[in-house]
Amino acid sequence: MGSYLNPGNKGFCESLNSAIYVDKSGLIEKTNTLINTRQKFVCVSRPRRFGKSMAADMLAAYYGRNDDSSNLFDNLIISESQSYKTHLNQYDVIKINMQEFLSVTRSMDEMLSMLKRYLVFDLTECFTQVHFRDKDNLIQVMKDIFAGTGHSFIILIDEWDCFFREYQQNTSAQ
């Protein structure tokens, strides 16, 4: 798939291969209970270096429809959950690392413009069978994809707090 759409399970596979991996797949069961509810918007907030990026990689590997990830999860805590197979690799995942965009732009407006362009590019390249009403409008592109395919999106935003570090004195940017 694209750079941001269905990024696959490589990042999580690297975590599993690491000597210091700790099974945090219980987070998936909690997240599964929120899918298709009004509480579906979740913010995982932890101190720096506490595994938020690894958790995002894990969620991308579990939910993303690009790869069969059962071999990665079959021996983890989540595999004991009733919801395990129900949601495994059933969604289109958009995974964004906000720091990547912020580090190559000079303003919030420029960063958001770049983010929208890159996401629209990935989405329209992947969903060529969908008729898009407005390829310049990210939200409309996602609505058109859902209308044309019935595919729901899981959106993972990593390093969402970088704005607060980089723009400490700029409350409007935050």
mmCIF file of C-alpha atoms in Angstrom:
data_model
loop_
_atom_site.group_PDB
_atom_site.id
_atom_site.type_symbol
_atom_site.label_atom_id
_atom_site.label_comp_id
_atom_site.label_asym_id
_atom_site.label_seq_id
_atom_site.Cartn_x
_atom_site.Cartn_y
_atom_site.Cartn_z
ATOM 1 C CA MET A 1 0.000 0.000 0.000
ATOM 2 C CA GLY A 2 1.111 3.570 0.502
ATOM 3 C CA SER A 3 3.427 5.180 2.970
ATOM 4 C CA TYR A 4 0.605 6.065 5.359
ATOM 5 C CA LEU A 5 -2.250 3.792 4.280
ATOM 6 C CA ASN A 6 -2.004 0.237 5.619
ATOM 7 C CA PRO A 7 1.679 0.456 6.545
ATOM 8 C CA GLY A 8 1.854 -3.270 7.290
ATOM 9 C CA ASN A 9 3.279 -5.122 10.240
ATOM 10 C CA LYS A 10 7.044 -4.656 9.831
ATOM 11 C CA GLY A 11 7.329 -2.148 12.695
ATOM 12 C CA PHE A 12 5.525 -4.425 15.118
ATOM 13 C CA CYS A 13 7.454 -7.457 13.884
ATOM 14 C CA GLU A 14 10.678 -5.623 14.793
ATOM 15 C CA SER A 15 9.276 -4.980 18.279
ATOM 16 C CA LEU A 16 8.435 -8.660 18.710
ATOM 17 C CA ASN A 17 11.975 -9.605 17.668
ATOM 18 C CA SER A 18 13.491 -7.274 20.251
ATOM 19 C CA ALA A 19 14.955 -8.652 23.472
ATOM 20 C CA ILE A 20 13.010 -6.200 25.606
ATOM 21 C CA TYR A 21 9.515 -6.719 24.137
ATOM 22 C CA VAL A 22 6.707 -6.665 26.708
ATOM 23 C CA ASP A 23 3.277 -7.924 25.581
ATOM 24 C CA LYS A 24 0.910 -4.944 25.623
ATOM 25 C CA SER A 25 -1.643 -6.513 23.288
ATOM 26 C CA GLY A 26 -4.312 -6.181 25.974
ATOM 27 C CA LEU A 27 -4.676 -2.631 24.627
ATOM 28 C CA ILE A 28 -6.188 -4.156 21.476
ATOM 29 C CA GLU A 29 -9.014 -5.796 23.431
ATOM 30 C CA LYS A 30 -9.848 -2.464 25.068
ATOM 31 C CA THR A 31 -9.742 -0.749 21.676
ATOM 32 C CA ASN A 32 -11.946 -3.427 20.097
ATOM 33 C CA THR A 33 -14.716 -2.663 22.600
ATOM 34 C CA LEU A 34 -14.784 0.945 21.357
ATOM 35 C CA ILE A 35 -15.081 0.252 17.626
ATOM 36 C CA ASN A 36 -18.440 1.391 16.216
ATOM 37 C CA THR A 37 -19.323 3.288 19.403
ATOM 38 C CA ARG A 38 -19.419 7.005 20.282
ATOM 39 C CA GLN A 39 -16.303 6.407 22.400
ATOM 40 C CA LYS A 40 -14.240 5.374 19.369
ATOM 41 C CA PHE A 41 -11.840 8.310 19.701
ATOM 42 C CA VAL A 42 -9.001 7.237 21.989
ATOM 43 C CA CYS A 43 -5.946 9.087 23.191
ATOM 44 C CA VAL A 44 -3.156 6.958 24.625
ATOM 45 C CA SER A 45 -1.154 9.351 26.739
ATOM 46 C CA ARG A 46 2.059 8.211 28.399
ATOM 47 C CA PRO A 47 5.398 9.852 29.169
ATOM 48 C CA ARG A 48 8.066 9.935 26.475
ATOM 49 C CA ARG A 49 9.825 6.601 25.855
ATOM 50 C CA PHE A 50 6.921 4.570 27.306
ATOM 51 C CA GLY A 51 5.995 2.640 24.166
ATOM 52 C CA LYS A 52 3.416 4.804 22.399
ATOM 53 C CA SER A 53 5.082 4.293 19.000
ATOM 54 C CA MET A 54 5.314 0.546 19.582
ATOM 55 C CA ALA A 55 1.615 0.544 20.523
ATOM 56 C CA ALA A 56 0.793 2.408 17.285
ATOM 57 C CA ASP A 57 2.815 -0.153 15.282
ATOM 58 C CA MET A 58 0.989 -2.963 17.106
ATOM 59 C CA LEU A 59 -2.429 -1.474 16.347
ATOM 60 C CA ALA A 60 -1.485 -0.898 12.691
ATOM 61 C CA ALA A 61 -0.337 -4.522 12.366
ATOM 62 C CA TYR A 62 -3.460 -5.869 14.060
ATOM 63 C CA TYR A 63 -6.124 -3.792 12.299
ATOM 64 C CA GLY A 64 -4.554 -3.199 8.871
ATOM 65 C CA ARG A 65 -5.984 -5.212 6.020
ATOM 66 C CA ASN A 66 -2.711 -5.205 4.076
ATOM 67 C CA ASP A 67 -1.083 -8.235 5.767
ATOM 68 C CA ASP A 68 -2.233 -11.375 7.569
ATOM 69 C CA SER A 69 -0.833 -10.701 11.032
ATOM 70 C CA SER A 70 -2.241 -13.724 12.846
ATOM 71 C CA ASN A 71 1.230 -15.272 13.146
ATOM 72 C CA LEU A 72 2.343 -12.192 15.115
ATOM 73 C CA PHE A 73 -0.605 -12.191 17.528
ATOM 74 C CA ASP A 74 -1.542 -15.873 17.962
ATOM 75 C CA ASN A 75 0.727 -16.253 21.008
ATOM 76 C CA LEU A 76 -0.017 -12.902 22.629
ATOM 77 C CA ILE A 77 -2.598 -11.975 25.271
ATOM 78 C CA ILE A 78 -5.024 -10.621 22.652
ATOM 79 C CA SER A 79 -5.397 -14.083 21.095
ATOM 80 C CA GLU A 80 -7.342 -15.170 24.193
ATOM 81 C CA SER A 81 -9.977 -12.485 23.634
ATOM 82 C CA GLN A 82 -13.355 -13.204 22.056
ATOM 83 C CA SER A 83 -12.892 -10.209 19.770
ATOM 84 C CA TYR A 84 -9.459 -11.328 18.517
ATOM 85 C CA LYS A 85 -10.454 -12.777 15.126
ATOM 86 C CA THR A 86 -13.391 -10.384 14.646
ATOM 87 C CA HIS A 87 -11.204 -7.311 14.060
ATOM 88 C CA LEU A 88 -7.883 -8.870 12.964
ATOM 89 C CA ASN A 89 -6.821 -7.294 9.628
ATOM 90 C CA GLN A 90 -10.318 -5.949 8.893
ATOM 91 C CA TYR A 91 -9.718 -2.206 8.479
ATOM 92 C CA ASP A 92 -7.880 0.306 6.401
ATOM 93 C CA VAL A 93 -5.329 1.909 8.697
ATOM 94 C CA ILE A 94 -3.907 5.376 8.287
ATOM 95 C CA LYS A 95 -0.796 5.768 10.436
ATOM 96 C CA ILE A 96 0.821 9.175 10.715
ATOM 97 C CA ASN A 97 3.893 10.276 12.635
ATOM 98 C CA MET A 98 3.287 13.999 13.134
ATOM 99 C CA GLN A 99 6.945 14.676 13.952
ATOM 100 C CA GLU A 100 7.933 13.607 10.427
ATOM 101 C CA PHE A 101 5.708 16.295 8.923
ATOM 102 C CA LEU A 102 6.546 18.963 11.466
ATOM 103 C CA SER A 103 10.293 18.487 11.017
ATOM 104 C CA VAL A 104 10.221 19.251 7.264
ATOM 105 C CA THR A 105 7.902 22.266 7.313
ATOM 106 C CA ARG A 106 8.167 25.809 8.613
ATOM 107 C CA SER A 107 4.634 26.408 9.885
ATOM 108 C CA MET A 108 1.528 24.614 11.044
ATOM 109 C CA ASP A 109 -0.350 25.609 7.882
ATOM 110 C CA GLU A 110 2.423 24.222 5.680
ATOM 111 C CA MET A 111 2.554 21.027 7.755
ATOM 112 C CA LEU A 112 -1.204 20.463 7.538
ATOM 113 C CA SER A 113 -1.215 21.161 3.807
ATOM 114 C CA MET A 114 1.568 18.615 3.250
ATOM 115 C CA LEU A 115 -0.163 16.035 5.433
ATOM 116 C CA LYS A 116 -3.426 16.387 3.501
ATOM 117 C CA ARG A 117 -1.662 16.144 0.113
ATOM 118 C CA TYR A 118 0.275 13.022 1.097
ATOM 119 C CA LEU A 119 -2.774 11.278 2.541
ATOM 120 C CA VAL A 120 -4.942 12.109 -0.460
ATOM 121 C CA PHE A 121 -2.192 10.782 -2.732
ATOM 122 C CA ASP A 122 -2.023 7.451 -0.862
ATOM 123 C CA LEU A 123 -5.795 7.090 -0.726
ATOM 124 C CA THR A 124 -6.503 7.923 -4.368
ATOM 125 C CA GLU A 125 -3.636 5.698 -5.571
ATOM 126 C CA CYS A 126 -4.994 2.752 -3.614
ATOM 127 C CA PHE A 127 -8.708 3.155 -4.237
ATOM 128 C CA THR A 128 -8.682 3.631 -8.007
ATOM 129 C CA GLN A 129 -12.147 2.045 -8.339
ATOM 130 C CA VAL A 130 -13.749 4.839 -6.268
ATOM 131 C CA HIS A 131 -15.186 7.954 -7.901
ATOM 132 C CA PHE A 132 -13.856 10.990 -6.027
ATOM 133 C CA ARG A 133 -15.942 14.159 -5.952
ATOM 134 C CA ASP A 134 -13.135 16.412 -4.712
ATOM 135 C CA LYS A 135 -9.566 15.108 -4.699
ATOM 136 C CA ASP A 136 -8.374 18.240 -2.903
ATOM 137 C CA ASN A 137 -10.529 17.546 0.148
ATOM 138 C CA LEU A 138 -9.146 14.812 2.428
ATOM 139 C CA ILE A 139 -12.369 14.393 4.370
ATOM 140 C CA GLN A 140 -14.434 14.076 1.188
ATOM 141 C CA VAL A 141 -11.946 11.561 -0.243
ATOM 142 C CA MET A 142 -12.337 9.422 2.889
ATOM 143 C CA LYS A 143 -16.133 9.737 2.723
ATOM 144 C CA ASP A 144 -16.093 8.709 -0.948
ATOM 145 C CA ILE A 145 -13.958 5.672 -0.115
ATOM 146 C CA PHE A 146 -16.313 4.623 2.648
ATOM 147 C CA ALA A 147 -19.351 5.141 0.409
ATOM 148 C CA GLY A 148 -17.730 3.184 -2.430
ATOM 149 C CA THR A 149 -16.244 0.315 -0.440
ATOM 150 C CA GLY A 150 -17.862 0.200 2.995
ATOM 151 C CA HIS A 151 -14.337 0.087 4.441
ATOM 152 C CA SER A 152 -13.906 1.790 7.800
ATOM 153 C CA PHE A 153 -10.689 3.541 8.725
ATOM 154 C CA ILE A 154 -8.596 3.205 11.834
ATOM 155 C CA ILE A 155 -6.506 6.371 12.170
ATOM 156 C CA LEU A 156 -3.367 6.230 14.298
ATOM 157 C CA ILE A 157 -1.551 9.458 15.058
ATOM 158 C CA ASP A 158 1.887 9.039 16.604
ATOM 159 C CA GLU A 159 3.883 11.916 18.099
ATOM 160 C CA TRP A 160 0.679 13.972 18.271
ATOM 161 C CA ASP A 161 2.197 15.882 21.193
ATOM 162 C CA CYS A 162 5.153 17.221 19.183
ATOM 163 C CA PHE A 163 3.300 20.501 18.651
ATOM 164 C CA PHE A 164 3.430 21.204 22.362
ATOM 165 C CA ARG A 165 7.185 20.615 22.438
ATOM 166 C CA GLU A 166 8.017 22.468 19.226
ATOM 167 C CA TYR A 167 5.578 25.356 19.630
ATOM 168 C CA GLN A 168 5.681 25.830 23.398
ATOM 169 C CA GLN A 169 5.129 29.589 23.160
ATOM 170 C CA ASN A 170 2.645 29.511 20.274
ATOM 171 C CA THR A 171 -0.792 28.650 21.626
ATOM 172 C CA SER A 172 -2.521 29.192 18.277
ATOM 173 C CA ALA A 173 -0.228 26.572 16.671
ATOM 174 C CA GLN A 174 -1.028 24.171 19.485
#
